[in-house]
Coordinates of C-alpha atoms in Angstrom, one line a residue:
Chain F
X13 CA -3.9 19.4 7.8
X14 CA -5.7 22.4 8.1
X15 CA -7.3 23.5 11.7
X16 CA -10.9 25.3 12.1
X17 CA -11.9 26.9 15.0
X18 CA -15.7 26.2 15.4
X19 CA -18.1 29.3 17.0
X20 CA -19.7 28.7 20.3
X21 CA -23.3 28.5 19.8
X22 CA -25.5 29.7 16.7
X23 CA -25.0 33.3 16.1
X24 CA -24.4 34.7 12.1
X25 CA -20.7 32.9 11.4
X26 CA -19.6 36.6 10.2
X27 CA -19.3 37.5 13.7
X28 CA -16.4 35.1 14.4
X29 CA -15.2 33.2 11.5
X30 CA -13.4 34.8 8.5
X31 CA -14.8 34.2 5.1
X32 CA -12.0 32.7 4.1
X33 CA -12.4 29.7 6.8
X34 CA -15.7 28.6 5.2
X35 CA -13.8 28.5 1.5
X36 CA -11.2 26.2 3.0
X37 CA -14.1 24.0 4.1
X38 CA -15.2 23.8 0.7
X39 CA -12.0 21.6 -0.5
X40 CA -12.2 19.2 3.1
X41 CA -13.4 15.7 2.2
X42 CA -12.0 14.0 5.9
X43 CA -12.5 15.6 8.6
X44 CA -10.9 14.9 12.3
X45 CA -13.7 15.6 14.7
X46 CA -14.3 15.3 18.9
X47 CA -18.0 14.2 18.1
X48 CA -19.5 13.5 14.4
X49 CA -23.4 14.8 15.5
X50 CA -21.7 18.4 16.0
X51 CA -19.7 18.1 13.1
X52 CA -21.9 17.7 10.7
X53 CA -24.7 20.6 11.9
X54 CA -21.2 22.5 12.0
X55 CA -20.8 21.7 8.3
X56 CA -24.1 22.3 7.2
X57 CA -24.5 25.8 9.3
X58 CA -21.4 27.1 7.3
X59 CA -23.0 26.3 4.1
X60 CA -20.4 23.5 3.2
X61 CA -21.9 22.2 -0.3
X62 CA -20.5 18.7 -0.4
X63 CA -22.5 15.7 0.8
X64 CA -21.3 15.1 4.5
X65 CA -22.5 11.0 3.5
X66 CA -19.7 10.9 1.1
X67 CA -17.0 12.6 3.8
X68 CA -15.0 10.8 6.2
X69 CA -15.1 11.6 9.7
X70 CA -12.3 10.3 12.4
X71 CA -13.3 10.3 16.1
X72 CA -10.7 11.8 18.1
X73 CA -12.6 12.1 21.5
X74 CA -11.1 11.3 24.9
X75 CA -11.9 7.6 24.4
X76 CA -9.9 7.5 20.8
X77 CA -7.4 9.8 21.9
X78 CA -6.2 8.0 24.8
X79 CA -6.0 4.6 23.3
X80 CA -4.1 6.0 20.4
X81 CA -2.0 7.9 23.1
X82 CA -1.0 4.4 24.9
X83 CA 0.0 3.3 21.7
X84 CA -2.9 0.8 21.0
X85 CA -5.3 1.7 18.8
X86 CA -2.6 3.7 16.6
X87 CA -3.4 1.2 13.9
X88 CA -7.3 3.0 13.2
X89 CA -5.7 6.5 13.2
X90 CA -2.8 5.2 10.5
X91 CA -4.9 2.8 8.6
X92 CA -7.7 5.8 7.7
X93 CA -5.4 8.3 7.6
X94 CA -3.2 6.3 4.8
X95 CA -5.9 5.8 2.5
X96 CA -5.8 9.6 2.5
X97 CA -4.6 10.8 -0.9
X98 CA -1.3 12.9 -1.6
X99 CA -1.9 15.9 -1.0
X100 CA -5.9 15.4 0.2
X101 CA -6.8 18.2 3.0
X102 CA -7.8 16.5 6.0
X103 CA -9.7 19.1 8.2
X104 CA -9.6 19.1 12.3
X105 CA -12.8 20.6 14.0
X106 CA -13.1 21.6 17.4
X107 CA -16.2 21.0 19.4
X108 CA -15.8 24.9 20.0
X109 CA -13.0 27.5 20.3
X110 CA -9.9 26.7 18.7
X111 CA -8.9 23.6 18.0
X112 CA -5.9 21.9 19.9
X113 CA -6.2 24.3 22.8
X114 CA -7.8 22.5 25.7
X115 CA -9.4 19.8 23.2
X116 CA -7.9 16.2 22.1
X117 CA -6.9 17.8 18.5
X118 CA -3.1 18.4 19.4
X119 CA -3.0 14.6 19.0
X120 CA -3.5 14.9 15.3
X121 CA -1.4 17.8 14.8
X122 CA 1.5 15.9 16.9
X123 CA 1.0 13.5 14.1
X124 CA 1.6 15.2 11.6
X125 CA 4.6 17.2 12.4
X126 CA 5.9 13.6 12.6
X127 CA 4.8 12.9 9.5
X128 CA 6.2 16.0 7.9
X129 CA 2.5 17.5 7.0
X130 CA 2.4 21.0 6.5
X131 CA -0.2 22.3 9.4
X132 CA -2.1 24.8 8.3
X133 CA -4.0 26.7 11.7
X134 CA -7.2 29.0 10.9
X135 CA -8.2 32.6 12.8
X136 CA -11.2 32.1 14.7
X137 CA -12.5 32.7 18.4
X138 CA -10.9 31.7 21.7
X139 CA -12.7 32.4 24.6
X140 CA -9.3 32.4 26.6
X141 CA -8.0 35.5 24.4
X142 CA -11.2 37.5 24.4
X143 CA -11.6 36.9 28.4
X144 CA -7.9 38.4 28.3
X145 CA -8.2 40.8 25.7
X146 CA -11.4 42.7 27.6
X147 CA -10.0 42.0 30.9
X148 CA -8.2 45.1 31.2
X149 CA -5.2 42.8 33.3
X150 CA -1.8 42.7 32.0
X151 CA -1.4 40.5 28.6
X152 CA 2.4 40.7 28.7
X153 CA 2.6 37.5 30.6
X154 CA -0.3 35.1 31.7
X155 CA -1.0 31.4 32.0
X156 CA -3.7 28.7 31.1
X157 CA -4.3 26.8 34.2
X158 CA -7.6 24.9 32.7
X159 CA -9.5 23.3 35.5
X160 CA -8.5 24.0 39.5
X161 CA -8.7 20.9 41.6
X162 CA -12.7 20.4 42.2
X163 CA -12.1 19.4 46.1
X164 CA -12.4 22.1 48.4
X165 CA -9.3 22.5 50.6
X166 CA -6.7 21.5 47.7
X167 CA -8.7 24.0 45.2
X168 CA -8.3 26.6 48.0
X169 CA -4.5 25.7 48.1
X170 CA -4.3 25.9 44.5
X171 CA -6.0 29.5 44.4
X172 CA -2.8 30.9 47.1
X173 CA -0.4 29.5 45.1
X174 CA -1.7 31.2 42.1
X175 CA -2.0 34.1 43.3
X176 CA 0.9 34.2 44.5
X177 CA 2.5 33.5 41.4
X178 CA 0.7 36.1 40.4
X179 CA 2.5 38.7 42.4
X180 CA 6.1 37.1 42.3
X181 CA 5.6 36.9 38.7
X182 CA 3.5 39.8 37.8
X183 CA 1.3 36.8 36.1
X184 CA -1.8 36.7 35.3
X185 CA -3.9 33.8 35.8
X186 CA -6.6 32.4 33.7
X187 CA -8.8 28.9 34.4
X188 CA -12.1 27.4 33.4
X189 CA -14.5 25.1 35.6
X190 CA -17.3 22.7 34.9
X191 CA -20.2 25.1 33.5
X192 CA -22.5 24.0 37.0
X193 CA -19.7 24.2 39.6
X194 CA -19.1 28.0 38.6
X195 CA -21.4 30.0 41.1
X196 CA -19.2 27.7 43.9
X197 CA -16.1 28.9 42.1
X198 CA -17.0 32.6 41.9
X199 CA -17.9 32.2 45.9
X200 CA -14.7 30.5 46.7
X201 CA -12.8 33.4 44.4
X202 CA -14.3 36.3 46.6
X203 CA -13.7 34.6 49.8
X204 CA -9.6 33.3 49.1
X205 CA -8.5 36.0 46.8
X206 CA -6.8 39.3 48.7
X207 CA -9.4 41.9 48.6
X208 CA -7.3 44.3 46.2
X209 CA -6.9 41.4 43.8
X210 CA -8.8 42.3 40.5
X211 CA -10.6 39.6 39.3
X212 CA -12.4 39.0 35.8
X213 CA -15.1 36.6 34.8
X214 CA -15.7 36.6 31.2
X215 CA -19.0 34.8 30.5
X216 CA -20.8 33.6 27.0
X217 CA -18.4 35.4 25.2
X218 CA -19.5 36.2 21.5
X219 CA -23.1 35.2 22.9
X220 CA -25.8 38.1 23.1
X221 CA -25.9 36.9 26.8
X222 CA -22.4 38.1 27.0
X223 CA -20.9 39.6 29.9
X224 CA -17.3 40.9 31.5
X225 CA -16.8 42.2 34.8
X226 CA -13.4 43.0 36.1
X227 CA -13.2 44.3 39.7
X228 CA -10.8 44.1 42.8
X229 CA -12.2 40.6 44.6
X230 CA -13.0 42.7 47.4
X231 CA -15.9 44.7 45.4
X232 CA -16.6 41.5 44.7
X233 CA -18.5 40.5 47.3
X234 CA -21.3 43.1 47.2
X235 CA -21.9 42.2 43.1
X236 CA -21.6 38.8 43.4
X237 CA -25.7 38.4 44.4
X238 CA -26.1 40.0 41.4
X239 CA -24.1 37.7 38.6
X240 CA -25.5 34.2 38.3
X241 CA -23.2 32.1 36.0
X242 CA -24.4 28.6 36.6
X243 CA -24.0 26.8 33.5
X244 CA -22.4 29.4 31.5
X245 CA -19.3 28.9 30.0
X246 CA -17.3 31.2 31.6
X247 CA -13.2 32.2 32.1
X248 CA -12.2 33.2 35.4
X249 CA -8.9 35.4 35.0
X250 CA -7.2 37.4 38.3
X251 CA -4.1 39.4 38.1
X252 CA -2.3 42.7 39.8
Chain I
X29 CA -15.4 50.6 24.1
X30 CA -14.9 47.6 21.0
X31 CA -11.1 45.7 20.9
X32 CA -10.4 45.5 17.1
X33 CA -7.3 43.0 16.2
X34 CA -5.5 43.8 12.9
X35 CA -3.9 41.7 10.9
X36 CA 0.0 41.5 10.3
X37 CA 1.4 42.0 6.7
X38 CA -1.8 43.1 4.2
X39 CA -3.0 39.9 2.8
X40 CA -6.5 40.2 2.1
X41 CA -8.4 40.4 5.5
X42 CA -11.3 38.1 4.7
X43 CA -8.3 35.8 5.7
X44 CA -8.1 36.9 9.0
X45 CA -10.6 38.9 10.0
X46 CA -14.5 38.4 10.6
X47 CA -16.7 40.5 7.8
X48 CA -18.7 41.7 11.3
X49 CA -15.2 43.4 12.7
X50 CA -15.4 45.5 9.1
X51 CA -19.3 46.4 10.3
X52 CA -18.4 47.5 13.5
X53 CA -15.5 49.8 12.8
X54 CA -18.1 52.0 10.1
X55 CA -19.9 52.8 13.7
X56 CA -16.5 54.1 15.4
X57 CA -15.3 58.0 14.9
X58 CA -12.8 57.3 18.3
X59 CA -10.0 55.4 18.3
X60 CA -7.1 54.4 20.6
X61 CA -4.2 53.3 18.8
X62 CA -0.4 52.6 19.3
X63 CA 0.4 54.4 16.1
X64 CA -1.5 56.8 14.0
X65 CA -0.1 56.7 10.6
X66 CA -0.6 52.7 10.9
X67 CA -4.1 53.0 12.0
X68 CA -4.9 54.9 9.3
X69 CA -3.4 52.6 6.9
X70 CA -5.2 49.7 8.4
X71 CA -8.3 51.6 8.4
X72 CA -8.3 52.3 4.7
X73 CA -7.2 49.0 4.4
X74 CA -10.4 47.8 5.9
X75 CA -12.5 50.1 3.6
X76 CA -13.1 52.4 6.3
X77 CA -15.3 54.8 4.6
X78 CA -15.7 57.7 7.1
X79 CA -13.0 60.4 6.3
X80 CA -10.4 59.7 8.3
X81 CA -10.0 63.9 9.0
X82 CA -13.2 63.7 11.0
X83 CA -11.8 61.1 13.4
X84 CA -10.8 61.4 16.5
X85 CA -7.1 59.3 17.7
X86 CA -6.2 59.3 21.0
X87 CA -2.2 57.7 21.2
X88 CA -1.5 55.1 24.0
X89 CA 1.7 53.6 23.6
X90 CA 4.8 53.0 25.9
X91 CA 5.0 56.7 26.3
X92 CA 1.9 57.8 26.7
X93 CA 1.1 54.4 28.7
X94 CA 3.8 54.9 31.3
X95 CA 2.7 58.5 32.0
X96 CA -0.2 57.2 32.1
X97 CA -0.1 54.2 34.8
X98 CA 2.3 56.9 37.0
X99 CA -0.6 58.7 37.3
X100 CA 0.9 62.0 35.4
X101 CA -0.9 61.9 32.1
X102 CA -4.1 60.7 33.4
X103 CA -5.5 64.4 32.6
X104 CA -5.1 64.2 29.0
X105 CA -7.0 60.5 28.7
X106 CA -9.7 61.5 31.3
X107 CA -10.2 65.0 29.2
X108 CA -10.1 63.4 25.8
X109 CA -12.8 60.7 26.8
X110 CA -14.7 63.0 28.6
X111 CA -15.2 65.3 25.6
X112 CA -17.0 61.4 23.7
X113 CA -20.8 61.1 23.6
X114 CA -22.7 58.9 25.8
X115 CA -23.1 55.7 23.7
X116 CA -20.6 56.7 21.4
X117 CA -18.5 54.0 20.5
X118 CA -14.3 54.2 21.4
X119 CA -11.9 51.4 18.9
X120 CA -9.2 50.0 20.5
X121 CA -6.9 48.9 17.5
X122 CA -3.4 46.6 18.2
X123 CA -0.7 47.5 16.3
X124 CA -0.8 43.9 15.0
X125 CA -2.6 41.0 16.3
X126 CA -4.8 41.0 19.6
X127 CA -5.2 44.5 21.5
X128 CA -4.4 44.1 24.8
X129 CA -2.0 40.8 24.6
X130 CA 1.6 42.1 24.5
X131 CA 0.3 45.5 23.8
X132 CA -0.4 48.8 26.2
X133 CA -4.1 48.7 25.1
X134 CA -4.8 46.7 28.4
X135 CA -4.5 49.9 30.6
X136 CA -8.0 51.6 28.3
X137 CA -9.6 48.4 29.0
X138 CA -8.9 48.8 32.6
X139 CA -10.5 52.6 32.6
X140 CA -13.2 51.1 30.9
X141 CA -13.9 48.4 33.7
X142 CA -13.4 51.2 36.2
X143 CA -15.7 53.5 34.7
X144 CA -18.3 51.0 34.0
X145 CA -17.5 51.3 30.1
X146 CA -19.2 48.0 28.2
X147 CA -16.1 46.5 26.7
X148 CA -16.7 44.3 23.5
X149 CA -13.5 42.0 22.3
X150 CA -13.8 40.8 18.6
X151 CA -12.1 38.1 16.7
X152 CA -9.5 38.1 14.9
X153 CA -5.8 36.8 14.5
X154 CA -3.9 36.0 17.6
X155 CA -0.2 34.6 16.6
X156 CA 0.2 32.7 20.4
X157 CA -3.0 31.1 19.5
X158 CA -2.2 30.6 16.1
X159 CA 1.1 29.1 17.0
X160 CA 0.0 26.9 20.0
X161 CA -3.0 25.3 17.9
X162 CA -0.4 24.8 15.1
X163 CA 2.5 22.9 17.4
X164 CA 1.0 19.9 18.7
X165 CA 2.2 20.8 21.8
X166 CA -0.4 20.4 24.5
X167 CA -3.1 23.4 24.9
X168 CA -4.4 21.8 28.2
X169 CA -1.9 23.7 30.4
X170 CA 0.5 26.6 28.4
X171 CA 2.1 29.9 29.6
X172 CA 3.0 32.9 27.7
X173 CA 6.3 34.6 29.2
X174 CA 7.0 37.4 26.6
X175 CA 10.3 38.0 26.1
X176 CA 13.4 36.5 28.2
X177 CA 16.6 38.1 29.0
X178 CA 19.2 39.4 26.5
X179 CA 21.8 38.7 28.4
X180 CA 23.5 34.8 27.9
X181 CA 23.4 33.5 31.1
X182 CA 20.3 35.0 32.3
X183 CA 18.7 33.9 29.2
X184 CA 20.3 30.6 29.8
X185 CA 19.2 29.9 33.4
X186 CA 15.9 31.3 32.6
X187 CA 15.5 28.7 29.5
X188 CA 16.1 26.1 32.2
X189 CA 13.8 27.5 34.7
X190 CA 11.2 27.4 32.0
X191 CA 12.2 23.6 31.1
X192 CA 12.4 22.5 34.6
X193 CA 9.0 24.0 34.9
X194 CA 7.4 22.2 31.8
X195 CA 8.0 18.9 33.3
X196 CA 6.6 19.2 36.7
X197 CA 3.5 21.4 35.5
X198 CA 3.3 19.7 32.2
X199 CA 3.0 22.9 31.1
X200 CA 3.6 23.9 27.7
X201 CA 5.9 27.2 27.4
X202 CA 5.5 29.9 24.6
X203 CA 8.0 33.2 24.3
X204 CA 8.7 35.7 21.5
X205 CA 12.3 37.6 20.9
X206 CA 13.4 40.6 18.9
X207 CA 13.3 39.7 15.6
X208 CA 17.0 40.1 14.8
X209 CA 17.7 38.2 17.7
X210 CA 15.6 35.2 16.6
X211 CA 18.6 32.7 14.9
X212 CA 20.5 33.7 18.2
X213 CA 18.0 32.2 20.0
X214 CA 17.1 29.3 18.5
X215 CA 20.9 28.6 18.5
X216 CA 20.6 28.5 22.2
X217 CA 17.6 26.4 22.4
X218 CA 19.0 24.2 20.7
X219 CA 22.1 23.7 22.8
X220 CA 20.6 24.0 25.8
X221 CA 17.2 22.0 25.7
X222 CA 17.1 18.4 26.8
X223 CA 17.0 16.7 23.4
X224 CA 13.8 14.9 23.6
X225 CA 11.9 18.6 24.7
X226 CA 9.9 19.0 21.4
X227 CA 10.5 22.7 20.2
X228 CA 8.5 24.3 17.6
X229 CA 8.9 27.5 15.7
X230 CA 6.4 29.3 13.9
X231 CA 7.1 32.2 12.3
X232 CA 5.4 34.8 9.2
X233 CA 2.3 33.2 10.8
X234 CA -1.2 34.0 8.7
X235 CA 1.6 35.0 5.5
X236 CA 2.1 33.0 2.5
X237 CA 6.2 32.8 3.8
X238 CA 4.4 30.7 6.8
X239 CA 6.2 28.3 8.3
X240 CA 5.6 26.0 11.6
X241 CA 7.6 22.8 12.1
X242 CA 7.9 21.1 15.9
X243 CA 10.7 18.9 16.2
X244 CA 12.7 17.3 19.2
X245 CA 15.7 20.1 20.6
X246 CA 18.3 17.4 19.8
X247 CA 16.9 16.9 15.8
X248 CA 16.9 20.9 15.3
X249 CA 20.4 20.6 15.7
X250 CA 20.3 19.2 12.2
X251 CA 17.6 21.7 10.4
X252 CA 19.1 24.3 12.1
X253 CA 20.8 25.5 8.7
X254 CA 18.3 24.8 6.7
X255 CA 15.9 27.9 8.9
X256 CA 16.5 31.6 8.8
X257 CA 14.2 33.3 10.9
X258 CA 15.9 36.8 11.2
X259 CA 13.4 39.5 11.2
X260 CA 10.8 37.1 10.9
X261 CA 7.8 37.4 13.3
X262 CA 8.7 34.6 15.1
X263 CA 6.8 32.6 18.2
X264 CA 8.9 29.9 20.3
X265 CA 7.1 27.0 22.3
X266 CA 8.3 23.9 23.6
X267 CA 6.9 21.1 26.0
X268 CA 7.3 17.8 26.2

């Protein structure tokens, strides 16, 4: 089972995939995908050569993945994934990013460590690593919180706690939002966060659009007028 | 200032690195780096062509970072940077794997954002990532906590910290150890994890000796003899 990280958007694939990633396409005939329409322009934008009519594509979307998680519809996933050949590849795609981190994937790959399949993970982009990388905060020790609570008083709640885990554990703290909620987020960031704080938003990373600011939440403030992030995905990081 | 990752071990680097990262360095003549003598290697490596004479290294590396973050060594940075072009690019190359995650590069990334410096992460290979995508543990929710204590009991109280935290956060859990220490510690996961925590080790990520198997605490018991992972780049995760 071998897992490729799909790019973000449509830029030349030298700028974030190794060569070698588009060979190991080459010898992929099923294919474990979120959604088969992205997939397939996917496939055809890294120059894979095969017919995609003659490949096999398994939906493993939040719909698939939580019936096979409850145990019912475990019989689709088995039955296709037995009339897989010894010793067949079967590829896992992200929608984009890695795949398996914050994506349905790590269903399959639980799979297969059951099934003793060697798993076989491929070097491509993560937005959470890049945001952290170029945040200039502390990558000795951070966390993945993925999406803060969308209603205002608990997110607020959530945002204290965080940063205070942040102190007590010299943490730093990354999370995502819903691409249209992110102006809101960056608003409620500059108001709750302690004004020496440094926060980072890492925006359309590997995009040309792209753009990283890190700055103590009380500088903040004055630049905020200036960033508009609604509906780009963007990682928010803070730390000491 | 552009954050270039370099590979671990010198497998070909079409493997693990984008053919744009190989572009970009040909544009660099400035480089902060953790070790000279392995930057150079890694630069030839890469079929650097520029002669390597001609190049400027600046060394930031526990050192140089503490005197650095005290405040005492700041001259020698400041008048070192200062003496760069405007426009000219600066490389910030890991010692292996991502700059700036578990590596001093973070505190040049944090000049840069105070200073207004464009900062430009690339991709390349990142073992957490590598490791976390490979485990079928969940990506939704993960922390990375470096290294935990040396000492038994600490280490043992903190491993149970750490699982205590797992269930209530959901929260997968990823750590790294000396790596002559590694069988040690897998010996004390093993004895000390509920046995139903799934644990996975992954280790020589990215080389041909790779090896990433996720099993329940209580059947590593068993396999346990069957896995030496002394000085073996190793990465630890469990969750549930």
């Amino acid at each position: 089972m071998i897992l490729f990280p799909v790019p973000i958007g449509c830029e030349d694939l030298c700028r974030s995939l190794p060569g070698w990633n588009l060979q190991q396409l080459e010898g992929c005939r099923h294919f474990i995908v979120e959604e088969i329409r992205t997939a397939r322009r996917f496939l055809r934008h890294a120059g894979y050569r095969h017919p995609l009519d003659e490949d096999f594509f398994y939906l493993l979307n939040e719909h698939t993945a939580s019936s096979w998680r409850s145990g019912t519809g475990t019989a689709d996933f088995e039955s296709w994934i037995a009339r897989i050949g010894d010793g067949e590849d079967v590829g896992v795609l992200s929608e984009a990013g890695l795949p398996c981190v914050a994506d349905p994937g790590a269903l399959a790959v639980k799979w297969a460590h059951e099934h003793n399949v060697e798993v076989v993970p491929l070097v491509g982009p993560s937005s959470l690593m890049l945001a952290l990388m170029a945040s200039g905060l502390d990558g000795q020790n951070f966390v993945f919180n993925g999406y803060l609570p969308v209603d205002a008083a608990q997110r607020a709640k959530r945002i204290h706690e965080l940063e205070r885990r942040m102190r007590s554990e010299h943490q730093t703290q990354l999370f995502i939002e819903a691409p249209y909620r992110n102006n809101q987020l960056l608003d409620a960031l500059c108001s709750l966060l302690q004004s020496e704080t440094r926060l980072c938003v890492a925006c359309d990373l590997t995009l040309p659009s792209q753009l990283i600011r890190t700055l103590p939440a009380g500088r903040w403030k004055s630049e905020r007028s200036k960033t508009d992030l609604h509906k780009r995905n963007t990682v928010f990081l803070f730390g000491e």
